[in-house]
JSON list of C-alpha atoms in Angstrom, two decimals:
[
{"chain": "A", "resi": 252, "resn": "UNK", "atom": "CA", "xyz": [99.64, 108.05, 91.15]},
{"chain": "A", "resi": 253, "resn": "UNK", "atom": "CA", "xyz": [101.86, 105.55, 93.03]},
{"chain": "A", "resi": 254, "resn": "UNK", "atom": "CA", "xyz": [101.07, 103.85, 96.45]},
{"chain": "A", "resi": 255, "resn": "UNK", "atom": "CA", "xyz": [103.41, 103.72, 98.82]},
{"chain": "A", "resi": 256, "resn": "UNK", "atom": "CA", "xyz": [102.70, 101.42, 102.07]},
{"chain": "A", "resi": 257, "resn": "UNK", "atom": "CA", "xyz": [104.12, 102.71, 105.47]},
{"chain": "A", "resi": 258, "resn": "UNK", "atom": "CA", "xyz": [104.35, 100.78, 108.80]},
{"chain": "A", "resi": 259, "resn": "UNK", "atom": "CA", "xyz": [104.64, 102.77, 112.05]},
{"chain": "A", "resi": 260, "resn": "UNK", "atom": "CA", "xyz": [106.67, 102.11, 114.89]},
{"chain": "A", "resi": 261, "resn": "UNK", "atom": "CA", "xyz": [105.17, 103.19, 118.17]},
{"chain": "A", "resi": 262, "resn": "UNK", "atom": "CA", "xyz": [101.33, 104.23, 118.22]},
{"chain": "A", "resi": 263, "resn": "UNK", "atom": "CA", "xyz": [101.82, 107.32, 120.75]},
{"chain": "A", "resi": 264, "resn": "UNK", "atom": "CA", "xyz": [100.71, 111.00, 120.34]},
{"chain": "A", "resi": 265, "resn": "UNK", "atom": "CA", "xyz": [103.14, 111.61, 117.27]},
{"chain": "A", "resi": 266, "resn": "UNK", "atom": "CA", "xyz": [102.41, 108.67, 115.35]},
{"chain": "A", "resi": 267, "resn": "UNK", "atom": "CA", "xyz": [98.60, 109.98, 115.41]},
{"chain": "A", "resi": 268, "resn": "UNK", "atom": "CA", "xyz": [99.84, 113.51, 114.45]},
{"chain": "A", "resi": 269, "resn": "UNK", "atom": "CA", "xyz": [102.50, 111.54, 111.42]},
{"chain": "A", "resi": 270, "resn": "UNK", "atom": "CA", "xyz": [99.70, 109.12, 110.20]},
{"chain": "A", "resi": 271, "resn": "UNK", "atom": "CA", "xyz": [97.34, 112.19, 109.87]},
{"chain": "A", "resi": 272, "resn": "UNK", "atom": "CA", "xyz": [99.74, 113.54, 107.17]},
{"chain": "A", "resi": 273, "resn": "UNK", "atom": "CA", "xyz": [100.50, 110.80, 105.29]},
{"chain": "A", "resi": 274, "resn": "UNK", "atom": "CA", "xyz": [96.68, 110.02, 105.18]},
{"chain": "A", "resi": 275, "resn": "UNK", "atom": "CA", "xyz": [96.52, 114.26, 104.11]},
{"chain": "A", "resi": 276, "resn": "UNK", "atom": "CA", "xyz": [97.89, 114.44, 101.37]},
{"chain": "A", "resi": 277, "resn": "UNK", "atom": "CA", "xyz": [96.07, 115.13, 98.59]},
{"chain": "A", "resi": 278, "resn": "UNK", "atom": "CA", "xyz": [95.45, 111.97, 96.38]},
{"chain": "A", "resi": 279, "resn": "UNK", "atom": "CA", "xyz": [96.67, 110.31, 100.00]},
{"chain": "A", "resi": 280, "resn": "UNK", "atom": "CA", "xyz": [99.62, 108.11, 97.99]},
{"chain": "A", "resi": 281, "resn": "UNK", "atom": "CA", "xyz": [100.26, 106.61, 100.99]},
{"chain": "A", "resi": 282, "resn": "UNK", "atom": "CA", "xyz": [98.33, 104.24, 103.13]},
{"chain": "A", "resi": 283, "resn": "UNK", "atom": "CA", "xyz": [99.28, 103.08, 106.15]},
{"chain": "A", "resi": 284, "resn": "UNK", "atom": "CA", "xyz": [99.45, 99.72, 105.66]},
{"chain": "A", "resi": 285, "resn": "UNK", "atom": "CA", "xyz": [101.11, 98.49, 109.20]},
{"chain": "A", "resi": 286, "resn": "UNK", "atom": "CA", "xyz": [101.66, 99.14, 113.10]},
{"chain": "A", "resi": 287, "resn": "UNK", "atom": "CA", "xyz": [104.16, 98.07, 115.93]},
{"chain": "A", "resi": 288, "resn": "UNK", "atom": "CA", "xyz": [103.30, 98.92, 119.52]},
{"chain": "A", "resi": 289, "resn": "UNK", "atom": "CA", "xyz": [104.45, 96.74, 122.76]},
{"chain": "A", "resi": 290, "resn": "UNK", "atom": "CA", "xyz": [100.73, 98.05, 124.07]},
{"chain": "A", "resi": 291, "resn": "UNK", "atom": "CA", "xyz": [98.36, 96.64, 123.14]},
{"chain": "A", "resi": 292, "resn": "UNK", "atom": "CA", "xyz": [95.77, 99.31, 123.84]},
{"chain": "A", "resi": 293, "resn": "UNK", "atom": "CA", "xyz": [97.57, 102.10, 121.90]},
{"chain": "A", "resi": 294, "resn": "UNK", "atom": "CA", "xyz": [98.02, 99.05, 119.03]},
{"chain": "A", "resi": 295, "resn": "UNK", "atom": "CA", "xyz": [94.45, 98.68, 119.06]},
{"chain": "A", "resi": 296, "resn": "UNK", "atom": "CA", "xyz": [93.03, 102.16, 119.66]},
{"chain": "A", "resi": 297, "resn": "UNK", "atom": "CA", "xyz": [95.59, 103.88, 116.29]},
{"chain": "A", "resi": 298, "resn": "UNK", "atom": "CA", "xyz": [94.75, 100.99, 114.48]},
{"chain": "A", "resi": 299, "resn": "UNK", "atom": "CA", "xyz": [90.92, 101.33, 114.85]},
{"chain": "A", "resi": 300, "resn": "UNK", "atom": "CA", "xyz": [91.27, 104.60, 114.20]},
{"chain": "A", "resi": 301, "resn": "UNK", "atom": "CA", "xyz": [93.33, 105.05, 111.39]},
{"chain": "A", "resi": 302, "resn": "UNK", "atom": "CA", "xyz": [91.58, 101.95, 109.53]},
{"chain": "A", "resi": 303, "resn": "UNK", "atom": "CA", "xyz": [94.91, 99.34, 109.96]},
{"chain": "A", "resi": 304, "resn": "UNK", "atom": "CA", "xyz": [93.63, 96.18, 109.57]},
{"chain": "A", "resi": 305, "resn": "UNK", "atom": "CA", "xyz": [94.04, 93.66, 112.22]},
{"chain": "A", "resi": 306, "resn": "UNK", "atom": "CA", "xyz": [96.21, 91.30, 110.70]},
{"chain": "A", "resi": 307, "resn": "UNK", "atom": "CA", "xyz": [99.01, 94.49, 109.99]},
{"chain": "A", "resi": 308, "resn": "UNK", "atom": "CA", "xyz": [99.30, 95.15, 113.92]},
{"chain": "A", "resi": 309, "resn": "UNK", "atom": "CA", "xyz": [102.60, 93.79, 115.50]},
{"chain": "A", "resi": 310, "resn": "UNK", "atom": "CA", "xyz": [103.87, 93.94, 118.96]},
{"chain": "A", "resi": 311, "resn": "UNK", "atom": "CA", "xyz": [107.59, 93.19, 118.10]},
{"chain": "A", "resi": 312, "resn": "UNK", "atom": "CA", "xyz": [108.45, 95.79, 115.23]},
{"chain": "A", "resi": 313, "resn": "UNK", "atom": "CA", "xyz": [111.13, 93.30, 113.94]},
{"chain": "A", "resi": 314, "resn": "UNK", "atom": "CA", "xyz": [108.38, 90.69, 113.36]},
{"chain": "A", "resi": 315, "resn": "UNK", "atom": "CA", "xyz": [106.31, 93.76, 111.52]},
{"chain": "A", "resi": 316, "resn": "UNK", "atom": "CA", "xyz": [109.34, 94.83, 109.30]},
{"chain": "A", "resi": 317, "resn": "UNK", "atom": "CA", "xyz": [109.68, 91.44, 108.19]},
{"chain": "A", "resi": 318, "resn": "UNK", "atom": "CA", "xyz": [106.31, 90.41, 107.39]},
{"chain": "A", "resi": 319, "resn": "UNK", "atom": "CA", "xyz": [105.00, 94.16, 105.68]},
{"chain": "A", "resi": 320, "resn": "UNK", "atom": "CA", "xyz": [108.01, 94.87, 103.84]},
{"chain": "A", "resi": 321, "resn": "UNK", "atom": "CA", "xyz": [106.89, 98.86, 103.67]},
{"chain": "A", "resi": 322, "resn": "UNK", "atom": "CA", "xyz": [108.20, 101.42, 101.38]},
{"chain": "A", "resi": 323, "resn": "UNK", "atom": "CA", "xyz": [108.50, 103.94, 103.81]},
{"chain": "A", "resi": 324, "resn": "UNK", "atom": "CA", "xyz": [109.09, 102.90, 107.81]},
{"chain": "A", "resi": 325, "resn": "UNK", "atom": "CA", "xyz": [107.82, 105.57, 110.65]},
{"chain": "A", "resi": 326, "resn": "UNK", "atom": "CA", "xyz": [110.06, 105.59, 113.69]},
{"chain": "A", "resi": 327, "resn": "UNK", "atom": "CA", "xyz": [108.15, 107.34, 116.51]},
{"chain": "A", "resi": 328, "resn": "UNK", "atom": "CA", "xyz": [109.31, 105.67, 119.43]},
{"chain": "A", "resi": 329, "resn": "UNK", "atom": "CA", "xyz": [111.37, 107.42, 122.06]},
{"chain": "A", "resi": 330, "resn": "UNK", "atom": "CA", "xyz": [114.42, 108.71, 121.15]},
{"chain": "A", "resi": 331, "resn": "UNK", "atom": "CA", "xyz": [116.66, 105.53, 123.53]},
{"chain": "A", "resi": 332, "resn": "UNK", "atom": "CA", "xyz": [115.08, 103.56, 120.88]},
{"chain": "A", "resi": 333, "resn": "UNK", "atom": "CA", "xyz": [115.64, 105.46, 117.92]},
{"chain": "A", "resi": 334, "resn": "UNK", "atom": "CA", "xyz": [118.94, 103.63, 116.54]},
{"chain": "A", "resi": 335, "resn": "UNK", "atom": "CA", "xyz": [117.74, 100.22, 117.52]},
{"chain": "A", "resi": 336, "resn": "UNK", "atom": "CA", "xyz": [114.89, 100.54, 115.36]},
{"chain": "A", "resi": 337, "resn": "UNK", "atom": "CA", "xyz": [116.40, 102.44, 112.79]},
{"chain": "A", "resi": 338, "resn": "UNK", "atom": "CA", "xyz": [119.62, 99.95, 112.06]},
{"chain": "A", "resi": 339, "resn": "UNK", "atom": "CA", "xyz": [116.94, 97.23, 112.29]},
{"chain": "A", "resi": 340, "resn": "UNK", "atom": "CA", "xyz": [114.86, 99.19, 109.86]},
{"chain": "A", "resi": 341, "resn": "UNK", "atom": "CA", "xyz": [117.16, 100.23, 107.26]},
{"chain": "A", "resi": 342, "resn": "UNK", "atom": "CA", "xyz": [118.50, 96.31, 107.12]},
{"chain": "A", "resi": 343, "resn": "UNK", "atom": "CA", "xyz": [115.12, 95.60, 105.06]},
{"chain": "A", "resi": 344, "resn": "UNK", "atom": "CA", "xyz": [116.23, 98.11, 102.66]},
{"chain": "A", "resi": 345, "resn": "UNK", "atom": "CA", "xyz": [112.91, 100.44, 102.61]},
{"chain": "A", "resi": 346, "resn": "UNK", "atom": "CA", "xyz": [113.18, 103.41, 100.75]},
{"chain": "A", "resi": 347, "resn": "UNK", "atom": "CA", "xyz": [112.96, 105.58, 103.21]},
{"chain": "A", "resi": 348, "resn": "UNK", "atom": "CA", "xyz": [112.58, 105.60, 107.22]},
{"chain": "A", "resi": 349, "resn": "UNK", "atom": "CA", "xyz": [111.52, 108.65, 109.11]},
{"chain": "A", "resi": 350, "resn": "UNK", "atom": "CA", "xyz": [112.64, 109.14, 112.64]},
{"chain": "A", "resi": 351, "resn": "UNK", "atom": "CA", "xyz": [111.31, 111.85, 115.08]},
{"chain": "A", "resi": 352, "resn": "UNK", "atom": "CA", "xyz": [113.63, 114.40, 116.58]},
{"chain": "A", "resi": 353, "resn": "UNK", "atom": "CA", "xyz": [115.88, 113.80, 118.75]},
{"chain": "A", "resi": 354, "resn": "UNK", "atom": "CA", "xyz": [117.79, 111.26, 116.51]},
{"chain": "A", "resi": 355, "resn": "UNK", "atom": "CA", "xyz": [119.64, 110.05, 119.36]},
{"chain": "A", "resi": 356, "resn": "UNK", "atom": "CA", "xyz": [121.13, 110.43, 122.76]},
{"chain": "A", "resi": 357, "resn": "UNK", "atom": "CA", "xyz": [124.75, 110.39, 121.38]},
{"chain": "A", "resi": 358, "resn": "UNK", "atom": "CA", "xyz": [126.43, 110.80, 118.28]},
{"chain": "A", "resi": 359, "resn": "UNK", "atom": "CA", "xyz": [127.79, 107.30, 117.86]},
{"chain": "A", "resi": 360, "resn": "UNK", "atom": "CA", "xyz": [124.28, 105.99, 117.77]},
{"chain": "A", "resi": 361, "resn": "UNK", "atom": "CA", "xyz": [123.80, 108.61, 115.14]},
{"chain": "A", "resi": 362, "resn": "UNK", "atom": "CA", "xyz": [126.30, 107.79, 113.07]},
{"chain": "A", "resi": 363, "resn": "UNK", "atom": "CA", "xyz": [125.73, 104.01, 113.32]},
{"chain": "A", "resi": 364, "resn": "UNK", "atom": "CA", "xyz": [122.14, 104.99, 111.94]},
{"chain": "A", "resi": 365, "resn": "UNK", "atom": "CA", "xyz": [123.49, 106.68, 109.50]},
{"chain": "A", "resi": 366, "resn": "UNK", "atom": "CA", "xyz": [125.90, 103.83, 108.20]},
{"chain": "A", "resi": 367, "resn": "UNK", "atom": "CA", "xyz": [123.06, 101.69, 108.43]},
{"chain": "A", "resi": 368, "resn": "UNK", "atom": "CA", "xyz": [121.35, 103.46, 105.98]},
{"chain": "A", "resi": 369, "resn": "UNK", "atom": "CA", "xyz": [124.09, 104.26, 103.59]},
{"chain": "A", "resi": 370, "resn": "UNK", "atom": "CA", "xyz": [125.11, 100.52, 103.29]},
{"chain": "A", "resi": 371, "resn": "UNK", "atom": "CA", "xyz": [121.35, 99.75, 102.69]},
{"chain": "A", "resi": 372, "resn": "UNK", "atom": "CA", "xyz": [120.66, 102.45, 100.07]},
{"chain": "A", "resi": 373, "resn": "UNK", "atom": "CA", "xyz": [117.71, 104.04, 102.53]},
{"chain": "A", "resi": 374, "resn": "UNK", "atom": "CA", "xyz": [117.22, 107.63, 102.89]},
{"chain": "A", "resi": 375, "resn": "UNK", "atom": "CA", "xyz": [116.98, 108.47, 106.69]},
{"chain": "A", "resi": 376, "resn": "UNK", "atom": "CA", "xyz": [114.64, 112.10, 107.48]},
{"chain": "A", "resi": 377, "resn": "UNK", "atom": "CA", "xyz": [114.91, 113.14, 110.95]},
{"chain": "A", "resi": 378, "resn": "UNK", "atom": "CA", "xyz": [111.68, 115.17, 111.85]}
]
């Protein structure tokens, strides 16, 4: 079986609750391979937790994208960041990025995610 490599974005209460079912599924083909968080408390306490090594923990997402180069990206931020992250996301072509609900406050950010994604080949789930 394949493994895929996700990095989360934003180590809150729903990435805990997303990295417990990638990690759950059976044959778990997916590791989590990388974190972003601006705290570094919540960076260090899901990372500890969830067995990220040290090295795979960003505080600038951007910085994480670039360096980890996942096959799937997490988006679990707040929804005022969702189509920041998203746009910045789908520009390093992973195959997919998952976003939690709400996708965004307004449907021009939605769209402009959407674009994003088209023009990059990425599939974009909203969760």
């Amino acid at each position: 079986m394949a493994k895929y490599r996700t990095a989360i974005i934003a180590c809150g209460m729903i990435a805990r609750v997303h990295a417990r079912g990638w990690l759950g599924v059976e044959g778990q083909p997916t590791e989590i391979a990388a974190l972003a968080d601006t705290n570094p408390d919540a960076q260090r306490e899901f990372g500890d937790f969830f067995g990220v090594p040290k090295g795979s923990r960003y505080s600038d997402y951007r910085e994480m994208l670039d360096k980890e180069r996942p096959d799937f990206v997490d988006v679990c931020s707040w929804h005022q960041h969702h189509a920041e992250m998203v746009i910045a996301a789908a520009a390093r072509q992973p195959k997919a990025i998952l976003c939690q609900k709400p996708m965004a406050p307004s449907m021009k950010e939605a769209k402009e995610m959407m674009m994003a994604c088209e023009r990059n080949g990425v599939q974009l789930i909203i969760a």
